Each structure stands twice: as structure tokens, then as C-alpha cells.
Amino acid sequence: MPLEAAWLIPLLPLAASLLITVLGRKLPEGGGWVAVGTGAIVLGISLFIAVQTLMSEESFRQSFTWFSAGGFELQIGLYLDKLAALMLIVVSSISFLILVYSTAYMHSEGPRRPRYYAEIMLFLSSMLGLVLADNYLQVYIFWELVGLCSFLLIGFWFERPTAAAAAIKAFLTTRVGDLFFLIGLLLLLVHFKTLGFEELFALKIAPDQLWVIALAGLCIFGGAVGKSAQFPLHIWLPDAMEGPTTVSALIHAATMVKAGVYLVARSMPLLVQAPENLLIVATIGGFTAFLAATMALINNDIKRVLAYSTISQLGYMFLGLGVGGFTYAFAHEAAGYTASLFHLMNHAFFKALLFLGAGSVIHSMHTNDLRQMGGLRKFMPITSLTMLLASLAIAGVPPFSGFWSKDELLAAVFAAAEHEPWLFVLGVLALAVAFMTAFYMFRLWFLAFAGKPRYEQHHHRPHESPVLMTVPLMLLAVPAALSGMTLLLGFADLIYHGKPHHLSALEVLKHIFTSPLTYLSTGLASVGIGLAYAIYLRDWSIVLPKPLTQIKNGVHKLLEQKYYLDRLLVEWLAGRVTLGLAWLVERFDSLIVDGAVNLAAKLAALYGGVMDLFDRVFVDGVVNGFAQLLRIFGQSLRRTVTGLVSDYASWVVAGIVILMIFYVTRGA
Amino acid sequence: MIALSGYVGLSALLLTIGLYGLLTARNGIKILICIELMLNAANINLVAFAAHYQNAVGYVFAMFSIALAAAEAAVGLSILIALFRLKRSSDVSLLQLLKG
């Protein structure tokens, strides 16, 4: 199979989406099996192409001119390098498993299933197209399509006001980032006449054009902040949990939010030209990771805990990317870049597993509330076991996948802190996040699966989910547990920025297990797990002195209110400031713009009036005056025509007399 | 023998009387009579000069003129009759249909 077959990867799901849109109601499972079949084919092609790309030293590019206008050409094309290959594997494998899971999870939706599958396939097509694009414009097109699909899928149960509001919130919040992205692209297009990756990355930037690169890079990162739900545009993601759980797993954990990370990783050659930008990336990432982790600590909605956890882990990835690019600017070595993408892959697997597990619990319990679960381990052995595996992975317990990538990431941050003290602060934040992650994940697991049931047992009979849901869980558990091992198989030799790291498995192990950081982060995670065990399973309640209790309650309230950020951003910024701005603009419009238009209209009317007057008085006056003159003339002539024969005779005589006088005087 | 100037004077007198009547009369009969007077004034002139110059053309013209006067009287009278039938009067000032 030639590499050109990669064109099929986005096109097949698109075709499936159209087919399901048209024929969905007649297809088995509302088009679900068509979707699964397409997903399987796409997975096959993707794996083949990804492996081929990872094996070869060179990247593959094929592009056509879409159209050319003015001084630049816009291309549509295919770009396959190792980064794209990694994303291909992650997106296509997870989406395939989620599609299989969906056939059971969405079974009860009846006639709405075609809409679900059509939207999911369109989403898949856009995400794969985004990953394979060879220029920023194409990325932007698919980027917006991904945003659209996310809007549609979050609002899948659009009759619920909260779901409809969440869909709008997600769409509008990410639009803010998209606007920055677009501005960045326009800057690049105007100054460098191209949006192709290879062309842009090969540019020799003159020092006086460095500001363009810096500003465009910042704007592109702004787009990623929106899509990947980073502070301050993170507010949409927890609300997006209103969609079906499969959608949360696919879009808001495994793939779509990774588009932002992918974009920043892809733009790394541009970003490293302005190292200050990368400090901003790292700072926003680190800060978001901390902020979101604290909010996950107290949430009682099983999906929202996972949502905050996703934001937090994405923050980790941006921290890694920022640090990697920053060190690259000095040392031409970007350990953070590799660690970040490594974490992206691992996170995709264990977070998809966590969401699907949560879906399985919700499917059985018909509630999202952790307070109404408990002791589900006995009834749902497969779900609870796979969830435990994923929790261990995300908490960073060796040897599960999260341990390797989180450790690499922290190591990269602290290594870079030698160049820049500020990064040390971010590193400490990241360590705190590691502790909190372990705590809230095990809080979730203990509350849901361990302990005594807190629901009414004669109403609810919890049951394990059907095979079509448990098999994807088990299949995902394998990479969730083991994908970290790829580090030992040479992940760092394949995915890198700058130069490959070329470390053997033994060297990697030695490197990890001789570093005190490893023991510190693992120790923190263990303490987190232990604390969750003590508080939520052993019911330890620490008696605090009164002032401390007050502080604790205050913090709890602050976290419950999400730091008032939602209210600040939605009510105050979106509500007041934007409305105020809109009011100002409206005033400007109605006073200045409308005023100018009205003035012009009035002037034109005035001119018209003058012309009208001229026409009436002068032109009409001449015509009427002439007519009047003729009338007076005719009136006076009229008097001579009496009709009396004798009068005419008098005229004749008068004529004769005149003639006679004339002849007589002439004769004389 | 009466001198030529006597004839011409009579003729001029008659013509003037006829012309005066023509211009002043309202009655159609009167107008016809006045026209007759003026025609005959012309006839006297024709005959007088024919005798004076010994030229017969003048007589011939006078004869034609008398025949023409008869025809004219016939036409004029019939118009008057038509007028009388229409208006019960022979006053030509009633015929003002062409007044502007």
C-alpha cells in the first residue's frame, strides 16, 4: 500500500458520515455498524501508514494547489511525519474502540442514532484531516470543523437546557481562541506569502521580521489555548460533559483537545524563534494544570472530575512543550517536547479508558453523582478493574504508562529550571499536581467502586455493562497500562525536536531510577492515594482547630465556585464588558456612521431640491412663459375674427385702399 | 353730348354708395342690392370707355358682367332664403358661426 492511501484516512469517515446522514434510519444500529466498519478500515490504513512513516527517515508530502490569488498560493495536501504518525495511531485506535463501545452505549437512543454516528464520523474525518494537513490553512479548516462537531455532539441532547447552553458555551469560548489563531495565520500569510509547514519552517527570518514570528506564534498558541481548554479559556470543558459520555471520551479527552497540543508541537520550529513565547506557553500550562487539579479535588460529578483532570493533564503537556522549546533555544535539545508528546499518547489511552469506564458506571447507575454510588466493585468487576488500572496510570504509579511520561516531563522541567529560575516554580506546581492527581483519582475510585453502597439497593440493581462495552474497556486497558514501555523501545528516538536522544532501554531506566525526582513524585502520588484511602474509605476526619476549619471551608467554597472564574468570564466579561462594548459600538454606529450616511442623504436631498426648484422655476418658466405669450397673442388676434361678413368686407376694402395708395404713390 | 368725365363721375358715385351700403347694411337684401349697384357702376365704366375708344370689347365685358350679376343674385338670394328658414330673419349679423 503506497503512502498516497493516506488520502483515504479523512475521506472514508467523511463518506461514511454522508452515507449515514442519508440512509441512517435504514442501516442496522442506525448506521453504527457502518461507522464501526469504517473505523476499522481507517485504523488499518492508519496503522500501516504510521508504521511505515515511523520506520522511514524522511517525511512524505504531497500537495496540490487549491487556488492561487495575488502573490500567494493556497495548497491542499498531505504531510506525513513522525508527529502526524503518532497522532494517527492515537486518534484512529481510540476512535475505533469508542465506536464499538457506542453501539452498546447509544443503543437506547433509537431514531437519534444516525445523527450521532453521522456527527461522530464527521468529527473523526476532521480530526484526521487536521493531523494530516500540510499547511496552516488546512489545519484551520479542519480545526473549525472539529469545533463545529464538538458543538453538535455536546448539544446532542439539545432538549436539555444545560446541554444546549454547554454546547453554545463550548463553541463561543473556543471561538475566542480560533480568532487568535486566524489572526496569527493572516500575519504569516501577509508577511511570508505562504502557509505551508515546510515553507514556513525553512524560512530564514530577518531580525526585523522576528516580531511577526513572535506575534504569530503567540496567536497560534492562543488558538491552542481555546481548543485545549487552558486558562483562561478552560471554562467550556467541564460543561461539555453534558454530551454523551462517548463524546466526552472521544472529543474532550482523547482527541479534539489534543489538537491544541498537536498544533503547538507542530508549530515548534516557529515558536522556538521567540523563546519568551515558550515561557508563556509553559506558564499557562503549569498554572492551568494546578488550577484544574484543585477544582477536581472536590467535585462530585464523576465526569466533571475527569474533565478537570483532562484540563490539568493538558496543562502538563503545554508545560512540557514550553519547557522543551525553551531549552531548545539554548541547548538544541528538547526533552520536554518528547515528554509532552509521550504524555499525550499515554494520556489519550488512559483518559479514554477512564471516560468509557465512567460511561459504563453511568449506564448502569443512571446518575453521574459519586455520592450515590459506592461498592460497585462487586457488581461491575471488569469496569472497576480497568478503571483501577487507568487510575494507577494517571496517578503515575510505576510501571503503568503515566509514570513514565509524567516522570520524563518533570525531569525536563527541573532540568530547564537551571536556565530559568521561574521554571522551578512551575516544576513545584507540577509536583503538587502529581500529588493532587493521585488523590482525586483515587477519591473517585474509592467513592464509586469501594466501600458501602450509598444508593437505595432495592431500587437499583447495578449490573456489568454488555460485552460491546467491556471489550473496548479491556482492549484500552492494555495500552493504558503498557504504552509507557514504548519509552524503553525508543520513543525518544522517533518523536523529537532538534536531534534524537538515542538512549538504550538500560540507559533510560538508569536515568529514571537514579534521579531523586522519580522517588519524590512517586512518593507524592503514593501519599495522595493513601490520603484518599484514609479519608474516603476509612472515614478519617482530622479534627482541625477552629480558624483552620474556617480556612478549609472558605477554600472548599472557592473550589466549588470554580474560583468564580466562570462567573467572572461569563457574566462579567461576556455579559457586562462585551455588552458594554457592543453598546458603545452600537452608539458609534448609530451616531457617527448613521449620522454620516444620513448627512449624505440630506445633502443629496438638498441638492435634489435645488435642482427641482431650478426645473420648476426656470425651465418650466421658459416653456410656460412662451405658451402664455402665444396665448395672449392668440387672444388678441381672436378679436379680429368676428364672423361678421361686413367686417371681412371692410378688411377687403381696407386692403384695396392700401394697394391703391401704394400703386398711386409709386406711379407718381 | 355728355363728357366722359360725367360717366366716370356717376360710376364713382354709384360705386361709393354701393360700397357704403355694403359695409353698413345688416339686411341681406340690402347687401345684395348694394353689390348690384357696384356691379352696375363698373358696367357704366365699361360701356363709357368702350364708346369713347370705339372698342367693342368693353360692350362684350358689360354683357358678361350683367349675366354674371344675374347668376350672383340667384345664388345670393337662395343663401338668404336658407338663412331666413333657419333664423326667421334676413339679418346677416346672425351668421356669426365663424366668430373666433
PDB file of N, CA and C in Angstrom, chain B residues 21-83:
ATOM      1  N   GLY B  21     -73.161 101.129 -48.629  1.00  0.00           N
ATOM      2  CA  GLY B  21     -74.238 100.229 -48.221  1.00  0.00           C
ATOM      3  C   GLY B  21     -73.709  98.855 -47.835  1.00  0.00           C
ATOM      4  N   LEU B  22     -72.795  98.351 -48.637  1.00  0.00           N
ATOM      5  CA  LEU B  22     -72.224  97.015 -48.378  1.00  0.00           C
ATOM      6  C   LEU B  22     -71.607  96.930 -46.975  1.00  0.00           C
ATOM      7  N   LEU B  23     -70.891  97.992 -46.610  1.00  0.00           N
ATOM      8  CA  LEU B  23     -70.169  97.957 -45.336  1.00  0.00           C
ATOM      9  C   LEU B  23     -71.082  98.210 -44.139  1.00  0.00           C
ATOM     10  N   THR B  24     -72.186  98.917 -44.380  1.00  0.00           N
ATOM     11  CA  THR B  24     -73.001  99.288 -43.234  1.00  0.00           C
ATOM     12  C   THR B  24     -74.257  98.432 -43.073  1.00  0.00           C
ATOM     13  N   ALA B  25     -74.735  97.873 -44.198  1.00  0.00           N
ATOM     14  CA  ALA B  25     -76.046  97.220 -44.122  1.00  0.00           C
ATOM     15  C   ALA B  25     -75.985  95.941 -43.310  1.00  0.00           C
ATOM     16  N   ARG B  26     -77.086  95.650 -42.578  1.00  0.00           N
ATOM     17  CA  ARG B  26     -77.225  94.384 -41.851  1.00  0.00           C
ATOM     18  C   ARG B  26     -78.135  93.435 -42.617  1.00  0.00           C
ATOM     19  N   ASN B  27     -79.054  94.041 -43.328  1.00  0.00           N
ATOM     20  CA  ASN B  27     -80.022  93.241 -44.065  1.00  0.00           C
ATOM     21  C   ASN B  27     -79.387  92.640 -45.309  1.00  0.00           C
ATOM     22  N   GLY B  28     -79.596  91.366 -45.521  1.00  0.00           N
ATOM     23  CA  GLY B  28     -79.019  90.648 -46.645  1.00  0.00           C
ATOM     24  C   GLY B  28     -79.512  91.193 -47.981  1.00  0.00           C
ATOM     25  N   ILE B  29     -80.790  91.563 -48.068  1.00  0.00           N
ATOM     26  CA  ILE B  29     -81.343  92.098 -49.308  1.00  0.00           C
ATOM     27  C   ILE B  29     -80.604  93.350 -49.678  1.00  0.00           C
ATOM     28  N   LYS B  30     -80.414  94.194 -48.678  1.00  0.00           N
ATOM     29  CA  LYS B  30     -79.713  95.466 -48.919  1.00  0.00           C
ATOM     30  C   LYS B  30     -78.318  95.195 -49.448  1.00  0.00           C
ATOM     31  N   ILE B  31     -77.650  94.258 -48.875  1.00  0.00           N
ATOM     32  CA  ILE B  31     -76.282  93.965 -49.301  1.00  0.00           C
ATOM     33  C   ILE B  31     -76.280  93.527 -50.750  1.00  0.00           C
ATOM     34  N   LEU B  32     -77.254  92.653 -51.101  1.00  0.00           N
ATOM     35  CA  LEU B  32     -77.324  92.214 -52.494  1.00  0.00           C
ATOM     36  C   LEU B  32     -77.559  93.399 -53.433  1.00  0.00           C
ATOM     37  N   ILE B  33     -78.460  94.308 -52.994  1.00  0.00           N
ATOM     38  CA  ILE B  33     -78.751  95.499 -53.831  1.00  0.00           C
ATOM     39  C   ILE B  33     -77.496  96.325 -53.982  1.00  0.00           C
ATOM     40  N   CYS B  34     -76.757  96.505 -52.901  1.00  0.00           N
ATOM     41  CA  CYS B  34     -75.539  97.324 -52.947  1.00  0.00           C
ATOM     42  C   CYS B  34     -74.510  96.702 -53.880  1.00  0.00           C
ATOM     43  N   ILE B  35     -74.387  95.351 -53.829  1.00  0.00           N
ATOM     44  CA  ILE B  35     -73.459  94.671 -54.744  1.00  0.00           C
ATOM     45  C   ILE B  35     -73.877  94.945 -56.174  1.00  0.00           C
ATOM     46  N   GLU B  36     -75.232  94.874 -56.382  1.00  0.00           N
ATOM     47  CA  GLU B  36     -75.779  95.159 -57.723  1.00  0.00           C
ATOM     48  C   GLU B  36     -75.392  96.567 -58.177  1.00  0.00           C
ATOM     49  N   LEU B  37     -75.498  97.510 -57.228  1.00  0.00           N
ATOM     50  CA  LEU B  37     -75.135  98.909 -57.521  1.00  0.00           C
ATOM     51  C   LEU B  37     -73.685  98.983 -57.943  1.00  0.00           C
ATOM     52  N   MET B  38     -72.810  98.330 -57.209  1.00  0.00           N
ATOM     53  CA  MET B  38     -71.379  98.421 -57.519  1.00  0.00           C
ATOM     54  C   MET B  38     -71.067  97.759 -58.855  1.00  0.00           C
ATOM     55  N   LEU B  39     -71.762  96.622 -59.159  1.00  0.00           N
ATOM     56  CA  LEU B  39     -71.543  95.964 -60.440  1.00  0.00           C
ATOM     57  C   LEU B  39     -71.948  96.907 -61.596  1.00  0.00           C
ATOM     58  N   ASN B  40     -73.090  97.543 -61.374  1.00  0.00           N
ATOM     59  CA  ASN B  40     -73.570  98.412 -62.450  1.00  0.00           C
ATOM     60  C   ASN B  40     -72.715  99.646 -62.612  1.00  0.00           C
ATOM     61  N   ALA B  41     -72.133 100.102 -61.485  1.00  0.00           N
ATOM     62  CA  ALA B  41     -71.164 101.212 -61.586  1.00  0.00           C
ATOM     63  C   ALA B  41     -70.016 100.801 -62.491  1.00  0.00           C
ATOM     64  N   ALA B  42     -69.554  99.570 -62.303  1.00  0.00           N
ATOM     65  CA  ALA B  42     -68.473  99.066 -63.150  1.00  0.00           C
ATOM     66  C   ALA B  42     -68.949  98.957 -64.595  1.00  0.00           C
ATOM     67  N   ASN B  43     -70.214  98.477 -64.788  1.00  0.00           N
ATOM     68  CA  ASN B  43     -70.730  98.335 -66.146  1.00  0.00           C
ATOM     69  C   ASN B  43     -70.753  99.685 -66.863  1.00  0.00           C
ATOM     70  N   ILE B  44     -71.209 100.762 -66.151  1.00  0.00           N
ATOM     71  CA  ILE B  44     -71.240 102.099 -66.758  1.00  0.00           C
ATOM     72  C   ILE B  44     -69.847 102.469 -67.198  1.00  0.00           C
ATOM     73  N   ASN B  45     -68.882 102.196 -66.400  1.00  0.00           N
ATOM     74  CA  ASN B  45     -67.494 102.474 -66.755  1.00  0.00           C
ATOM     75  C   ASN B  45     -67.087 101.751 -68.029  1.00  0.00           C
ATOM     76  N   LEU B  46     -67.402 100.462 -68.081  1.00  0.00           N
ATOM     77  CA  LEU B  46     -67.019  99.644 -69.235  1.00  0.00           C
ATOM     78  C   LEU B  46     -67.633 100.211 -70.513  1.00  0.00           C
ATOM     79  N   VAL B  47     -68.962 100.484 -70.440  1.00  0.00           N
ATOM     80  CA  VAL B  47     -69.664 100.954 -71.643  1.00  0.00           C
ATOM     81  C   VAL B  47     -69.141 102.343 -72.055  1.00  0.00           C
ATOM     82  N   ALA B  48     -68.938 103.205 -71.049  1.00  0.00           N
ATOM     83  CA  ALA B  48     -68.492 104.573 -71.338  1.00  0.00           C
ATOM     84  C   ALA B  48     -67.140 104.542 -72.038  1.00  0.00           C
ATOM     85  N   PHE B  49     -66.207 103.752 -71.545  1.00  0.00           N
ATOM     86  CA  PHE B  49     -64.888 103.740 -72.188  1.00  0.00           C
ATOM     87  C   PHE B  49     -64.925 103.045 -73.532  1.00  0.00           C
ATOM     88  N   ALA B  50     -65.837 102.019 -73.673  1.00  0.00           N
ATOM     89  CA  ALA B  50     -65.965 101.354 -74.971  1.00  0.00           C
ATOM     90  C   ALA B  50     -66.436 102.358 -76.032  1.00  0.00           C
ATOM     91  N   ALA B  51     -67.414 103.201 -75.663  1.00  0.00           N
ATOM     92  CA  ALA B  51     -67.917 104.203 -76.605  1.00  0.00           C
ATOM     93  C   ALA B  51     -66.820 105.217 -76.906  1.00  0.00           C
ATOM     94  N   HIS B  52     -66.106 105.606 -75.902  1.00  0.00           N
ATOM     95  CA  HIS B  52     -65.084 106.634 -76.066  1.00  0.00           C
ATOM     96  C   HIS B  52     -63.947 106.169 -76.946  1.00  0.00           C
ATOM     97  N   TYR B  53     -63.566 104.953 -76.819  1.00  0.00           N
ATOM     98  CA  TYR B  53     -62.405 104.463 -77.607  1.00  0.00           C
ATOM     99  C   TYR B  53     -62.848 103.679 -78.836  1.00  0.00           C
ATOM    100  N   GLN B  54     -64.171 103.597 -78.998  1.00  0.00           N
ATOM    101  CA  GLN B  54     -64.698 102.879 -80.150  1.00  0.00           C
ATOM    102  C   GLN B  54     -64.201 101.444 -80.161  1.00  0.00           C
ATOM    103  N   ASN B  55     -64.292 100.768 -79.057  1.00  0.00           N
ATOM    104  CA  ASN B  55     -63.767  99.405 -78.928  1.00  0.00           C
ATOM    105  C   ASN B  55     -64.875  98.514 -78.373  1.00  0.00           C
ATOM    106  N   ALA B  56     -65.232  97.441 -79.081  1.00  0.00           N
ATOM    107  CA  ALA B  56     -66.389  96.626 -78.718  1.00  0.00           C
ATOM    108  C   ALA B  56     -66.131  95.711 -77.525  1.00  0.00           C
ATOM    109  N   VAL B  57     -64.861  95.528 -77.188  1.00  0.00           N
ATOM    110  CA  VAL B  57     -64.539  94.605 -76.078  1.00  0.00           C
ATOM    111  C   VAL B  57     -65.248  95.037 -74.797  1.00  0.00           C
ATOM    112  N   GLY B  58     -65.332  96.370 -74.620  1.00  0.00           N
ATOM    113  CA  GLY B  58     -65.996  96.903 -73.419  1.00  0.00           C
ATOM    114  C   GLY B  58     -67.452  96.485 -73.360  1.00  0.00           C
ATOM    115  N   TYR B  59     -68.163  96.550 -74.503  1.00  0.00           N
ATOM    116  CA  TYR B  59     -69.564  96.118 -74.521  1.00  0.00           C
ATOM    117  C   TYR B  59     -69.678  94.643 -74.136  1.00  0.00           C
ATOM    118  N   VAL B  60     -68.808  93.874 -74.758  1.00  0.00           N
ATOM    119  CA  VAL B  60     -68.865  92.407 -74.501  1.00  0.00           C
ATOM    120  C   VAL B  60     -68.674  92.111 -72.995  1.00  0.00           C
ATOM    121  N   PHE B  61     -67.712  92.810 -72.419  1.00  0.00           N
ATOM    122  CA  PHE B  61     -67.463  92.631 -70.998  1.00  0.00           C
ATOM    123  C   PHE B  61     -68.687  93.000 -70.178  1.00  0.00           C
ATOM    124  N   ALA B  62     -69.337  94.141 -70.572  1.00  0.00           N
ATOM    125  CA  ALA B  62     -70.542  94.588 -69.851  1.00  0.00           C
ATOM    126  C   ALA B  62     -71.627  93.517 -69.913  1.00  0.00           C
ATOM    127  N   MET B  63     -71.806  92.888 -71.129  1.00  0.00           N
ATOM    128  CA  MET B  63     -72.808  91.843 -71.291  1.00  0.00           C
ATOM    129  C   MET B  63     -72.509  90.671 -70.332  1.00  0.00           C
ATOM    130  N   PHE B  64     -71.206  90.260 -70.320  1.00  0.00           N
ATOM    131  CA  PHE B  64     -70.813  89.163 -69.415  1.00  0.00           C
ATOM    132  C   PHE B  64     -71.107  89.514 -67.966  1.00  0.00           C
ATOM    133  N   SER B  65     -70.816  90.761 -67.654  1.00  0.00           N
ATOM    134  CA  SER B  65     -70.985  91.218 -66.272  1.00  0.00           C
ATOM    135  C   SER B  65     -72.450  91.156 -65.833  1.00  0.00           C
ATOM    136  N   ILE B  66     -73.352  91.569 -66.782  1.00  0.00           N
ATOM    137  CA  ILE B  66     -74.792  91.535 -66.456  1.00  0.00           C
ATOM    138  C   ILE B  66     -75.246  90.095 -66.216  1.00  0.00           C
ATOM    139  N   ALA B  67     -74.748  89.159 -67.100  1.00  0.00           N
ATOM    140  CA  ALA B  67     -75.116  87.746 -66.936  1.00  0.00           C
ATOM    141  C   ALA B  67     -74.603  87.226 -65.592  1.00  0.00           C
ATOM    142  N   LEU B  68     -73.398  87.614 -65.281  1.00  0.00           N
ATOM    143  CA  LEU B  68     -72.794  87.167 -64.025  1.00  0.00           C
ATOM    144  C   LEU B  68     -73.565  87.690 -62.813  1.00  0.00           C
ATOM    145  N   ALA B  69     -74.026  89.006 -62.959  1.00  0.00           N
ATOM    146  CA  ALA B  69     -74.784  89.618 -61.857  1.00  0.00           C
ATOM    147  C   ALA B  69     -76.077  88.862 -61.612  1.00  0.00           C
ATOM    148  N   ALA B  70     -76.723  88.415 -62.745  1.00  0.00           N
ATOM    149  CA  ALA B  70     -77.963  87.650 -62.593  1.00  0.00           C
ATOM    150  C   ALA B  70     -77.691  86.364 -61.805  1.00  0.00           C
ATOM    151  N   ALA B  71     -76.599  85.647 -62.218  1.00  0.00           N
ATOM    152  CA  ALA B  71     -76.264  84.391 -61.536  1.00  0.00           C
ATOM    153  C   ALA B  71     -75.972  84.653 -60.073  1.00  0.00           C
ATOM    154  N   GLU B  72     -75.210  85.702 -59.851  1.00  0.00           N
ATOM    155  CA  GLU B  72     -74.829  86.043 -58.466  1.00  0.00           C
ATOM    156  C   GLU B  72     -76.061  86.345 -57.624  1.00  0.00           C
ATOM    157  N   ALA B  73     -77.023  87.098 -58.203  1.00  0.00           N
ATOM    158  CA  ALA B  73     -78.254  87.419 -57.475  1.00  0.00           C
ATOM    159  C   ALA B  73     -79.008  86.152 -57.119  1.00  0.00           C
ATOM    160  N   ALA B  74     -79.030  85.194 -58.091  1.00  0.00           N
ATOM    161  CA  ALA B  74     -79.737  83.936 -57.830  1.00  0.00           C
ATOM    162  C   ALA B  74     -79.107  83.198 -56.654  1.00  0.00           C
ATOM    163  N   VAL B  75     -77.775  83.078 -56.684  1.00  0.00           N
ATOM    164  CA  VAL B  75     -77.087  82.357 -55.596  1.00  0.00           C
ATOM    165  C   VAL B  75     -77.290  83.103 -54.277  1.00  0.00           C
ATOM    166  N   GLY B  76     -77.109  84.448 -54.357  1.00  0.00           N
ATOM    167  CA  GLY B  76     -77.220  85.246 -53.117  1.00  0.00           C
ATOM    168  C   GLY B  76     -78.601  85.125 -52.510  1.00  0.00           C
ATOM    169  N   LEU B  77     -79.624  85.207 -53.353  1.00  0.00           N
ATOM    170  CA  LEU B  77     -80.986  85.142 -52.829  1.00  0.00           C
ATOM    171  C   LEU B  77     -81.261  83.773 -52.216  1.00  0.00           C
ATOM    172  N   SER B  78     -80.764  82.734 -52.878  1.00  0.00           N
ATOM    173  CA  SER B  78     -81.044  81.385 -52.306  1.00  0.00           C
ATOM    174  C   SER B  78     -80.348  81.215 -50.965  1.00  0.00           C
ATOM    175  N   ILE B  79     -79.158  81.811 -50.813  1.00  0.00           N
ATOM    176  CA  ILE B  79     -78.497  81.751 -49.494  1.00  0.00           C
ATOM    177  C   ILE B  79     -79.356  82.475 -48.464  1.00  0.00           C
ATOM    178  N   LEU B  80     -79.905  83.627 -48.916  1.00  0.00           N
ATOM    179  CA  LEU B  80     -80.737  84.399 -47.988  1.00  0.00           C
ATOM    180  C   LEU B  80     -81.978  83.610 -47.564  1.00  0.00           C
ATOM    181  N   ILE B  81     -82.548  82.908 -48.538  1.00  0.00           N
ATOM    182  CA  ILE B  81     -83.744  82.111 -48.217  1.00  0.00           C
ATOM    183  C   ILE B  81     -83.385  81.044 -47.165  1.00  0.00           C
ATOM    184  N   ALA B  82     -82.237  80.414 -47.409  1.00  0.00           N
ATOM    185  CA  ALA B  82     -81.801  79.394 -46.442  1.00  0.00           C
ATOM    186  C   ALA B  82     -81.604  80.000 -45.062  1.00  0.00           C
ATOM    187  N   LEU B  83     -81.033  81.208 -45.083  1.00  0.00           N
ATOM    188  CA  LEU B  83     -80.825  81.884 -43.801  1.00  0.00           C
ATOM    189  C   LEU B  83     -82.136  82.180 -43.103  1.00  0.00           C
TER     190      LEU B  83
END
